[in-house]
PDB file of C-alpha atoms in Angstrom:
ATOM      1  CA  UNK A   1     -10.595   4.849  22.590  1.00 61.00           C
ATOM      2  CA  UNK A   2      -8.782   7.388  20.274  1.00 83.00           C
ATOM      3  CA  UNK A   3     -10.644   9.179  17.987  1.00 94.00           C
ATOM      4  CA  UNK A   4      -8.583   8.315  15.266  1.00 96.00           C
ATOM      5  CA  UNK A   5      -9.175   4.004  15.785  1.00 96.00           C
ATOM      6  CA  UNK A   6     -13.220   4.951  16.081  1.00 95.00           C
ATOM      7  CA  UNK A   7     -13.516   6.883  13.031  1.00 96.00           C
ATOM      8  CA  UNK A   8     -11.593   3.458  11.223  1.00 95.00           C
ATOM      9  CA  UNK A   9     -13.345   0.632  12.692  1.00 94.00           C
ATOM     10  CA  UNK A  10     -16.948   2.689  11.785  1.00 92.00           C
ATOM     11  CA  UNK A  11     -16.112   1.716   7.987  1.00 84.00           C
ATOM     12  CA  UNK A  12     -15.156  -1.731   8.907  1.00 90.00           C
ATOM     13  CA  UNK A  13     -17.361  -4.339   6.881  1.00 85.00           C
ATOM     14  CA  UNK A  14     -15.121  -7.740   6.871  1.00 82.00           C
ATOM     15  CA  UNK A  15     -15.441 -11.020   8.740  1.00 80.00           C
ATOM     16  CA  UNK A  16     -12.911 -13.590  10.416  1.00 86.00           C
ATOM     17  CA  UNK A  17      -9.316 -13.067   9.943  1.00 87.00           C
ATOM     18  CA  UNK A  18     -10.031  -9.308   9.348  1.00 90.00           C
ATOM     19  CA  UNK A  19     -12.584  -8.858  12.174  1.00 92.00           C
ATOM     20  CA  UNK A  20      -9.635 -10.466  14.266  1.00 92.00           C
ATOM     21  CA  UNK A  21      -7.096  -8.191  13.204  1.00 93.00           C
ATOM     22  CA  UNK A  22      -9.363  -5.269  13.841  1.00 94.00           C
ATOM     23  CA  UNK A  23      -9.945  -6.477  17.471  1.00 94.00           C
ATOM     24  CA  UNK A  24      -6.193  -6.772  17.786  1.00 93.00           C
ATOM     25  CA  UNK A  25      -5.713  -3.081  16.981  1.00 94.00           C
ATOM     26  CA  UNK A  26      -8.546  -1.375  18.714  1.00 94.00           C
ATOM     27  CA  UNK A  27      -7.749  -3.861  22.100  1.00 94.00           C
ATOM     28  CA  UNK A  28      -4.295  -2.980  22.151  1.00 93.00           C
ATOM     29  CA  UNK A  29      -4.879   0.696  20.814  1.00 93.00           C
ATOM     30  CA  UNK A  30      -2.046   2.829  19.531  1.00 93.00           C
ATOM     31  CA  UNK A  31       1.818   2.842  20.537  1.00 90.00           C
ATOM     32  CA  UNK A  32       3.018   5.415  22.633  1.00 85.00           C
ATOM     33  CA  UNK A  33       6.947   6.173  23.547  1.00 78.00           C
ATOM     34  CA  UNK A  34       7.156   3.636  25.403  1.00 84.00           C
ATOM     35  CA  UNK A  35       7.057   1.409  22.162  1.00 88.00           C
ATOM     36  CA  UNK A  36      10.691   1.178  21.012  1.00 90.00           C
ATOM     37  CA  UNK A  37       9.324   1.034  17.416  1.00 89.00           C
ATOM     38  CA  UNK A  38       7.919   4.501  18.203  1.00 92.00           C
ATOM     39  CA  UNK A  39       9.910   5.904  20.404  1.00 90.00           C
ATOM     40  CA  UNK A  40      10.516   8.921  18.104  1.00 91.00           C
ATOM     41  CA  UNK A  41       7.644   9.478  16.189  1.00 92.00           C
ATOM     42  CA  UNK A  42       4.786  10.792  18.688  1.00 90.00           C
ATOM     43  CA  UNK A  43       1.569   9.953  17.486  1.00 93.00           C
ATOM     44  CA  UNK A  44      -0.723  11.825  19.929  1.00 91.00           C
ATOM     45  CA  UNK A  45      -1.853  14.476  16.908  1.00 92.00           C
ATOM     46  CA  UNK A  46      -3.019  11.843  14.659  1.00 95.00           C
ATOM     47  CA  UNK A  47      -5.152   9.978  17.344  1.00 93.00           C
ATOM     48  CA  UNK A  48      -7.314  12.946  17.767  1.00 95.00           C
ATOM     49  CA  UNK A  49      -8.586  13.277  14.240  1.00 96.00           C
ATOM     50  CA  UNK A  50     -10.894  11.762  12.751  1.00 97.00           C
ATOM     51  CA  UNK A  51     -11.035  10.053   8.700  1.00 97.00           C
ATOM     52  CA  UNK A  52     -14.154   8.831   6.420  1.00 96.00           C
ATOM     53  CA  UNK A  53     -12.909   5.730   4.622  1.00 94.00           C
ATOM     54  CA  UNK A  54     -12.479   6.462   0.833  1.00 92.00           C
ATOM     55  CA  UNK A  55     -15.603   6.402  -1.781  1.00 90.00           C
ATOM     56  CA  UNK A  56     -15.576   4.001  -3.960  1.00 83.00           C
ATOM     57  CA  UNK A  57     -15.925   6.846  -6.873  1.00 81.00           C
ATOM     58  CA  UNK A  58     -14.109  10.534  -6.896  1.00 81.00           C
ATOM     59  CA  UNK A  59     -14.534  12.941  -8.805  1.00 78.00           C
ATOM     60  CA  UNK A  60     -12.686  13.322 -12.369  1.00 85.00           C
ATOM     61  CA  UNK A  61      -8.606  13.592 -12.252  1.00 92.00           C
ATOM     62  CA  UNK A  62      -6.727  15.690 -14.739  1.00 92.00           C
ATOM     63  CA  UNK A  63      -4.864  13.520 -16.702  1.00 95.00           C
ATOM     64  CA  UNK A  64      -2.316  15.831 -16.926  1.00 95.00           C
ATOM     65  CA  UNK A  65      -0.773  14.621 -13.274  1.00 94.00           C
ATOM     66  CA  UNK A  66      -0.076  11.203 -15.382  1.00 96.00           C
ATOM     67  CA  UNK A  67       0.688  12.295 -18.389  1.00 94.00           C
ATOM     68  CA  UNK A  68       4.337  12.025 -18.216  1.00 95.00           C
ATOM     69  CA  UNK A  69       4.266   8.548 -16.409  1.00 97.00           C
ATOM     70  CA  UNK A  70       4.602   5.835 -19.233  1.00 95.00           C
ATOM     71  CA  UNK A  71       2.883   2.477 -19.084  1.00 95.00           C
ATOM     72  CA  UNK A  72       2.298   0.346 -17.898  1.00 95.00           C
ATOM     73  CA  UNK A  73       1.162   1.591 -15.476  1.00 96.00           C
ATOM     74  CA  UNK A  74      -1.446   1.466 -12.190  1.00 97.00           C
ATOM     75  CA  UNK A  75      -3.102   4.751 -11.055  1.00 97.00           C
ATOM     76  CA  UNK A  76      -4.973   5.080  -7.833  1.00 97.00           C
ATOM     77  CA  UNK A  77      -7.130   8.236  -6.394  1.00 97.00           C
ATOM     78  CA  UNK A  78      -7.641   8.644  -2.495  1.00 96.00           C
ATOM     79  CA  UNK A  79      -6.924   4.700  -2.543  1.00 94.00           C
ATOM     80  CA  UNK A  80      -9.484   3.263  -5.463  1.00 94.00           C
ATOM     81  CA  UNK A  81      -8.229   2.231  -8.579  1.00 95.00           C
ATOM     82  CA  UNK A  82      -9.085   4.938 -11.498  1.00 96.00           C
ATOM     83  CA  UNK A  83      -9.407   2.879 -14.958  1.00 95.00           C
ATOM     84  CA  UNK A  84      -9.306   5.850 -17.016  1.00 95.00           C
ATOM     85  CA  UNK A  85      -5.679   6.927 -15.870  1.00 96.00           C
ATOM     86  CA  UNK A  86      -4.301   3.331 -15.667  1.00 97.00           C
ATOM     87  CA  UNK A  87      -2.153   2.063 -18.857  1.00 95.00           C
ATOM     88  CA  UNK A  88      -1.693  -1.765 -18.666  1.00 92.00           C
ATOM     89  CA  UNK A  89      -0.253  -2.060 -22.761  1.00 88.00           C
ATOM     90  CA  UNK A  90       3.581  -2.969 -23.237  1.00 83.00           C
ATOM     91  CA  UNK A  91       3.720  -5.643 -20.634  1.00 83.00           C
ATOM     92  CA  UNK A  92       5.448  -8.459 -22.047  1.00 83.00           C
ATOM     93  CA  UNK A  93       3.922 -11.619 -22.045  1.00 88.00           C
ATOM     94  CA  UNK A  94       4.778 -13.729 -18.940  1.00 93.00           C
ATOM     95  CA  UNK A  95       4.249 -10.395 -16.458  1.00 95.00           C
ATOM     96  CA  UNK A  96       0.564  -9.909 -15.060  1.00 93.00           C
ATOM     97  CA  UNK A  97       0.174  -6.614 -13.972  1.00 94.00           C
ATOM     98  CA  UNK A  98      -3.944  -6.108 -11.979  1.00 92.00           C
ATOM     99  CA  UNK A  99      -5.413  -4.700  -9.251  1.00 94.00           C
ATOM    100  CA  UNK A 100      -5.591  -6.575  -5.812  1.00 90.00           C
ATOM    101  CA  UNK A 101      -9.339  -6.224  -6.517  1.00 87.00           C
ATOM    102  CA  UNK A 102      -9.242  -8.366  -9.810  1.00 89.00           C
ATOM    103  CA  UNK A 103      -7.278 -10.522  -7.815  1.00 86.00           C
ATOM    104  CA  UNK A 104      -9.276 -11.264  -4.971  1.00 81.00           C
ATOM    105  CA  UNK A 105     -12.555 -11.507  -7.337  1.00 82.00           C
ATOM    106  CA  UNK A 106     -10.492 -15.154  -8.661  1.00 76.00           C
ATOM    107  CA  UNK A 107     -12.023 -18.089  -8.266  1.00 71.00           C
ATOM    108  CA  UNK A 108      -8.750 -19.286  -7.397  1.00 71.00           C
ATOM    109  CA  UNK A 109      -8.644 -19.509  -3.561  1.00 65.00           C
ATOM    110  CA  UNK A 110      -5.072 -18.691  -3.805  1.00 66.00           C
ATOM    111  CA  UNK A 111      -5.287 -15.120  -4.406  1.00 66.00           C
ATOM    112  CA  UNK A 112      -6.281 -14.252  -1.119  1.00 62.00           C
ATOM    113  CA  UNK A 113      -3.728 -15.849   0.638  1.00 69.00           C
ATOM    114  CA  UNK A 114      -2.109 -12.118   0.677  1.00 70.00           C
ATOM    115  CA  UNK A 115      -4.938 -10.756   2.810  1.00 72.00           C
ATOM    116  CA  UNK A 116      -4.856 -13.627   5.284  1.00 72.00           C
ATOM    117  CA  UNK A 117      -1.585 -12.501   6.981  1.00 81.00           C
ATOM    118  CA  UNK A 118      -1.716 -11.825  10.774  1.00 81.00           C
ATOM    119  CA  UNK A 119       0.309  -9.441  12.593  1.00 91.00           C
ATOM    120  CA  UNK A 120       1.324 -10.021  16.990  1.00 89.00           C
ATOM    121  CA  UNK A 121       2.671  -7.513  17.896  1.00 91.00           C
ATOM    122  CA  UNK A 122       1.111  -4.394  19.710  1.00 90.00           C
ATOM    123  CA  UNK A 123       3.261  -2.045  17.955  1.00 92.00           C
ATOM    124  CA  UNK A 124       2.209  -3.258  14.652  1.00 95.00           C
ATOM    125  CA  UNK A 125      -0.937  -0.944  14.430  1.00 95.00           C
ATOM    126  CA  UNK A 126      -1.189  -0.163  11.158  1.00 96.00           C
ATOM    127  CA  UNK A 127      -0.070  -3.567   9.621  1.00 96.00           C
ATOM    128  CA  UNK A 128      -3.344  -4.521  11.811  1.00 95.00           C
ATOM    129  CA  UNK A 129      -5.685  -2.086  10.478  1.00 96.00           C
ATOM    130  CA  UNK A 130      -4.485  -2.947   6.904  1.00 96.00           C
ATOM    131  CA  UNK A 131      -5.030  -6.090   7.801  1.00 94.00           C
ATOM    132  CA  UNK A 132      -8.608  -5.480   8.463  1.00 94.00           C
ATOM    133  CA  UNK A 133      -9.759  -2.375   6.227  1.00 94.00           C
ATOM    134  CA  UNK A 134      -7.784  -2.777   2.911  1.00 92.00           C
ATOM    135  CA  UNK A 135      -9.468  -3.271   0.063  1.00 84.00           C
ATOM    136  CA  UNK A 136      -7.693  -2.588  -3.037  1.00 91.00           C
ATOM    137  CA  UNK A 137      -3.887  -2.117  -3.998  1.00 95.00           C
ATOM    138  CA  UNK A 138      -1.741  -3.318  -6.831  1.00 96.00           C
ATOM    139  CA  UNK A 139      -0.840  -6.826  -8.089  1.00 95.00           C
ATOM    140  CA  UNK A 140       2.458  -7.913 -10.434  1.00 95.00           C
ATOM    141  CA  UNK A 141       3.178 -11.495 -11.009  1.00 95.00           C
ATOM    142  CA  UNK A 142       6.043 -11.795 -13.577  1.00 97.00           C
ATOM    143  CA  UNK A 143       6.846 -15.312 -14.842  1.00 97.00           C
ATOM    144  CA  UNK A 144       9.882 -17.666 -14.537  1.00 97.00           C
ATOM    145  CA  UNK A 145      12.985 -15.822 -16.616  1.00 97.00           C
ATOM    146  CA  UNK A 146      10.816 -12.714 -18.070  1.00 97.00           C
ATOM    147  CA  UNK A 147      12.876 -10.182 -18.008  1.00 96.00           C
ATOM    148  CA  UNK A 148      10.851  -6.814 -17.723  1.00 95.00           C
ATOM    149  CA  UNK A 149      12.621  -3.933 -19.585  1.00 93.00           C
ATOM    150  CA  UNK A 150      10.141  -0.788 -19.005  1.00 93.00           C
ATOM    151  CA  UNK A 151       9.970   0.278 -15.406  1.00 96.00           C
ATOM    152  CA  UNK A 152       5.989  -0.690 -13.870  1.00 97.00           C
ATOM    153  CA  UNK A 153       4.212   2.452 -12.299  1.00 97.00           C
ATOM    154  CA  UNK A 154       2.328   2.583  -9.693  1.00 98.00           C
ATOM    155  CA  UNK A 155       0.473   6.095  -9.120  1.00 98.00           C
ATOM    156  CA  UNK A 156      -1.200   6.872  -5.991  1.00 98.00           C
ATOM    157  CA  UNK A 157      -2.607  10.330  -6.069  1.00 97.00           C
ATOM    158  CA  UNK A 158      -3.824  12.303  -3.182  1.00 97.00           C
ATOM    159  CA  UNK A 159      -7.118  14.831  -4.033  1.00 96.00           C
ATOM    160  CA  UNK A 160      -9.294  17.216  -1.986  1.00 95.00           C
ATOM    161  CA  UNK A 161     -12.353  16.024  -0.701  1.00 94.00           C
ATOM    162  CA  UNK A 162     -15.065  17.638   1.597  1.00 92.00           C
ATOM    163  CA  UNK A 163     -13.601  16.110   4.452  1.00 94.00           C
ATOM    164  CA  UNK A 164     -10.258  13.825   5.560  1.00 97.00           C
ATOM    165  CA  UNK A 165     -10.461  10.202   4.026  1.00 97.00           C
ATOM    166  CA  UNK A 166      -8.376   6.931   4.928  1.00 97.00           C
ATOM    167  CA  UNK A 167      -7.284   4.367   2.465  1.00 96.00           C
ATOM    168  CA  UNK A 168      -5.863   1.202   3.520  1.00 96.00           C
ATOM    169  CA  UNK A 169      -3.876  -0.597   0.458  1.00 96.00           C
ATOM    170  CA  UNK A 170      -2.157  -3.983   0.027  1.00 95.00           C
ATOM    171  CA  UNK A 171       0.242  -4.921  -2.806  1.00 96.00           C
ATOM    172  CA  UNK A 172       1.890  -7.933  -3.947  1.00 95.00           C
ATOM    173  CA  UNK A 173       4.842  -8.198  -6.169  1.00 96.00           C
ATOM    174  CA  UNK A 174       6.200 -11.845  -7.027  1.00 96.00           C
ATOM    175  CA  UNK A 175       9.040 -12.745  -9.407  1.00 98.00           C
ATOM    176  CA  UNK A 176       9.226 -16.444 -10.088  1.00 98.00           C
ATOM    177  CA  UNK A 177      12.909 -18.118 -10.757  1.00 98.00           C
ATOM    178  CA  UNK A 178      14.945 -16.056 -12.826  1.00 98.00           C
ATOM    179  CA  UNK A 179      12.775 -12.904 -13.600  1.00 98.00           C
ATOM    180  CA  UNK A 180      13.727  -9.286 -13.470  1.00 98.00           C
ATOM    181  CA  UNK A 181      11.884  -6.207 -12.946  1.00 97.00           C
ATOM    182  CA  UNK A 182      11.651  -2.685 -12.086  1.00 98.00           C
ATOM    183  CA  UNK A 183       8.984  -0.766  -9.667  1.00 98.00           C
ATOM    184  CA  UNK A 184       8.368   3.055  -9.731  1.00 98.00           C
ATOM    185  CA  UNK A 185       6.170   4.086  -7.076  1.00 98.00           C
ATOM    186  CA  UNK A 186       4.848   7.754  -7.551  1.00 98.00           C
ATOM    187  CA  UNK A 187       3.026   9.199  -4.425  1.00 98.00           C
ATOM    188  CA  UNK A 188       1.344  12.408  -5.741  1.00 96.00           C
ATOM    189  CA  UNK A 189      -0.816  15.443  -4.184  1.00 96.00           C
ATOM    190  CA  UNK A 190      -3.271  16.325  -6.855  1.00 95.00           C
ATOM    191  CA  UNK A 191      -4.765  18.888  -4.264  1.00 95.00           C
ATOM    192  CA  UNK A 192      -4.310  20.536  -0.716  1.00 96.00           C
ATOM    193  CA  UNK A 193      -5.556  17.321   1.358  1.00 97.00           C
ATOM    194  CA  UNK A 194      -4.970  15.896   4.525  1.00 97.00           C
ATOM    195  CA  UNK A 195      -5.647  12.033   4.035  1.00 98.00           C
ATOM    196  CA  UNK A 196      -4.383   9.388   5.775  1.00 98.00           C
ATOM    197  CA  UNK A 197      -2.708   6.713   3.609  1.00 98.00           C
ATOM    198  CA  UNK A 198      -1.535   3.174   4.764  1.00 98.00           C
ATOM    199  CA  UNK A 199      -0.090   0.879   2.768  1.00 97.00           C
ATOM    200  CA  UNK A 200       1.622  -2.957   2.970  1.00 97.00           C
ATOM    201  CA  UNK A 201       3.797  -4.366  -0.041  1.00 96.00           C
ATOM    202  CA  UNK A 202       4.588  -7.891   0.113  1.00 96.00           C
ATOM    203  CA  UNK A 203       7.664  -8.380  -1.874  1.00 97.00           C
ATOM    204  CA  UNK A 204       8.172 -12.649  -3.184  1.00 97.00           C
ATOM    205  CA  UNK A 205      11.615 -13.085  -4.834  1.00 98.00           C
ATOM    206  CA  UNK A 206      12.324 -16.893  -6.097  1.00 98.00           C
ATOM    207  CA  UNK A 207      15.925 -17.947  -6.857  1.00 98.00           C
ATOM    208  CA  UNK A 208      17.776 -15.910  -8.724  1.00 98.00           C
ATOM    209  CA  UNK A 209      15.179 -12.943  -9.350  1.00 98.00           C
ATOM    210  CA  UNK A 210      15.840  -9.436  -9.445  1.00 98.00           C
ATOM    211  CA  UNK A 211      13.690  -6.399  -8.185  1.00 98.00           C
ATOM    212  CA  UNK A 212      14.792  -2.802  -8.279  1.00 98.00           C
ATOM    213  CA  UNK A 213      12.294  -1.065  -6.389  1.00 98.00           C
ATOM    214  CA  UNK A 214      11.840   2.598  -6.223  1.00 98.00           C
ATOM    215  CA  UNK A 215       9.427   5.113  -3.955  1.00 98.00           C
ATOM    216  CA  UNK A 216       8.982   8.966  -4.765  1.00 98.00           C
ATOM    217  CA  UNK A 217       6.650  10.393  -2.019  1.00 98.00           C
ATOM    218  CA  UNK A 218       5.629  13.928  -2.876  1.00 97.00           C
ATOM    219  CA  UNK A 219       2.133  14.141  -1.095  1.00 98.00           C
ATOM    220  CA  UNK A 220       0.599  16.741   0.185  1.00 97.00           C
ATOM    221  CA  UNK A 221       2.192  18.982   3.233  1.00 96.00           C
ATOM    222  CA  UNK A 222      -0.271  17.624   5.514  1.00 97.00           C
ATOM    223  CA  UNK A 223      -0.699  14.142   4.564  1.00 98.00           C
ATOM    224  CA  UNK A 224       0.003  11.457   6.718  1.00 98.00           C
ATOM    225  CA  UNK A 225       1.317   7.767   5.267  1.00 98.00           C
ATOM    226  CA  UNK A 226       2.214   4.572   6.508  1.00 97.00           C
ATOM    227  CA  UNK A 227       4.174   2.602   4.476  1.00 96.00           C
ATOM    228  CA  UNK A 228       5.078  -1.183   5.530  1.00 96.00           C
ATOM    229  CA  UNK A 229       7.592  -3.932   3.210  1.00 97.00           C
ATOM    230  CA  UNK A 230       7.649  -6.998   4.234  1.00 96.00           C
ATOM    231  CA  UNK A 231      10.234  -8.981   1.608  1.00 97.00           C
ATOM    232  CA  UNK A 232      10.972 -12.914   1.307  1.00 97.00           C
ATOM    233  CA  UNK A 233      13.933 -13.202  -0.579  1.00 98.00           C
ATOM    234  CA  UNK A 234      15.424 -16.539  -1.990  1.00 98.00           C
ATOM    235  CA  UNK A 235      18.840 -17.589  -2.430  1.00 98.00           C
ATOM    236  CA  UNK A 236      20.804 -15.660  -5.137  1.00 98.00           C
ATOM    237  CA  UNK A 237      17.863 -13.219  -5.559  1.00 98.00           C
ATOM    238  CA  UNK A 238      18.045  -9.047  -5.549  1.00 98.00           C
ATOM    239  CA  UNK A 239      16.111  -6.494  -3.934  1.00 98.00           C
ATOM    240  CA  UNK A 240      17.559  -2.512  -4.555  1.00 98.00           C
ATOM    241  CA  UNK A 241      15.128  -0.053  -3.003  1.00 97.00           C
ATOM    242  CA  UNK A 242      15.388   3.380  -3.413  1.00 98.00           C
ATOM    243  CA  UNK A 243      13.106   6.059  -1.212  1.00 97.00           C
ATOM    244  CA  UNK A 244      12.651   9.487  -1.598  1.00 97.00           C
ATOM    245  CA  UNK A 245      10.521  11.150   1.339  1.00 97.00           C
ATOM    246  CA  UNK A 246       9.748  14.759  -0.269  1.00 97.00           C
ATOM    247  CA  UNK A 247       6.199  15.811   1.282  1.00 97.00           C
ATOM    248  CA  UNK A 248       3.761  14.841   4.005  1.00 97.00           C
ATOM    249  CA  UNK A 249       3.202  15.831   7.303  1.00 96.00           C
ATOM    250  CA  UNK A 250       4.311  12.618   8.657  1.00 95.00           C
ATOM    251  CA  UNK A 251       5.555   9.668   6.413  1.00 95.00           C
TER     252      UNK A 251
END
């Protein structure tokens, strides 16, 4: 097996649909050019290295990085949510901005129904290995006809670490009938770092809602990310999506 898929599944800690999805991915392993999904993006480098997953604490963050980000506003570090950088004030009432943690820790059995998604196909490695490792990511739930002025961040900053980390991340962002809002992803190297980041964003748009949705990457030069949107779109709905790919070794 690839050093890379060994080095995942020794932080794996889950059960059921997630220890199913993690048999999925280290069974089938990782695509090679014969994939047509991969065809151009060779992948031998990566599956020779080896990642930690991400502590559930890091070390303090300037707050400088942030400080010209305006709330509200979700920050992440190497993948765990930092409360001291975060910003949830000026959300209108009707839009429920929280962590997929806070989320999950509902009693509402609804709230997982995010994380129970499975993925076929061989090729869709790193949807699987979301699917089984991720454990925190962002959450914005905006109610039928709120109309969100000020843009939402979400900040996921990249820092130095004795050794090469792996965060797996799963969002969800749901507009009901009618509502409007706007997404500003910032992807941010804090330090010199060469983490591996892989994230899913599942995008829910009822009737006549409307998203703009917009993704700076500026990681570090020898980052790697994996980024995945999956978007369900209703009848006279709107989904814009900007991206901006500025740093990372592969992205």
């Amino acid at each position: 097996m690839a050093a890379l898929l060994d080095s995942l599944a020794a932080g794996f800690t889950g059960d059921g649909a997630r220890r199913a999805a993690l048999d999925a991915a280290l069974r089938d392993g990782l695509p090679h050019a014969r994939s047509e999904a991969w065809k151009y993006t060779s992948l031998r480098a990566l599956e020779r290295r080896a990642f930690s997953p991400a502590p559930l604490s890091h070390a303090p963050v300037d707050p400088a990085l942030v400080a010209g980000i305006p709330a509200p506003r979700l920050v992440f570090v190497n993948g765990r949510h930092d409360p001291a950088l975060s910003d949830t004030a000026g959300a209108p009432e009707g839009a429920r901005l929280l962590t997929m943690a806070e989320a999950l820790a509902s009693p509402d059995p609804r709230e997982a129904n995010v994380l129970e998604r499975s993925y076929a196909q061989a090729d869709e490695i790193f949807a699987r290995l979301n699917a089984a490792l991720a454990g925190d990511g962002a959450v914005l739930r905006i109610a039928e006809d709120v109309a969100v002025e000020a843009p939402v961040h979400l900040v996921f900053i990249g820092m130095a670490t004795d050794g090469d980390l792996a965060w797996h991340a799963r969002h969800l962002v749901e507009l009901r009938r009618g509502a409007s809002a706007t997404v500003i992803e910032h992807h941010i190297a804090g330090s010199a770092h060469a983490h591996l980041g892989n994230a899913i964003a599942h995008v829910h748009l009822a009737p006549g809602a409307a998203l703009r949705h917009a993704r700076a990457q500026d990681e570090s030069d020898r980052a790697t990310l994996f980024t995945r949107t999956d978007a369900v779109l209703a009848r006279e709905s709107s989904y814009r999506r900007l991206d901006l790919e500025l740093g990372g070794a592969l992205s």
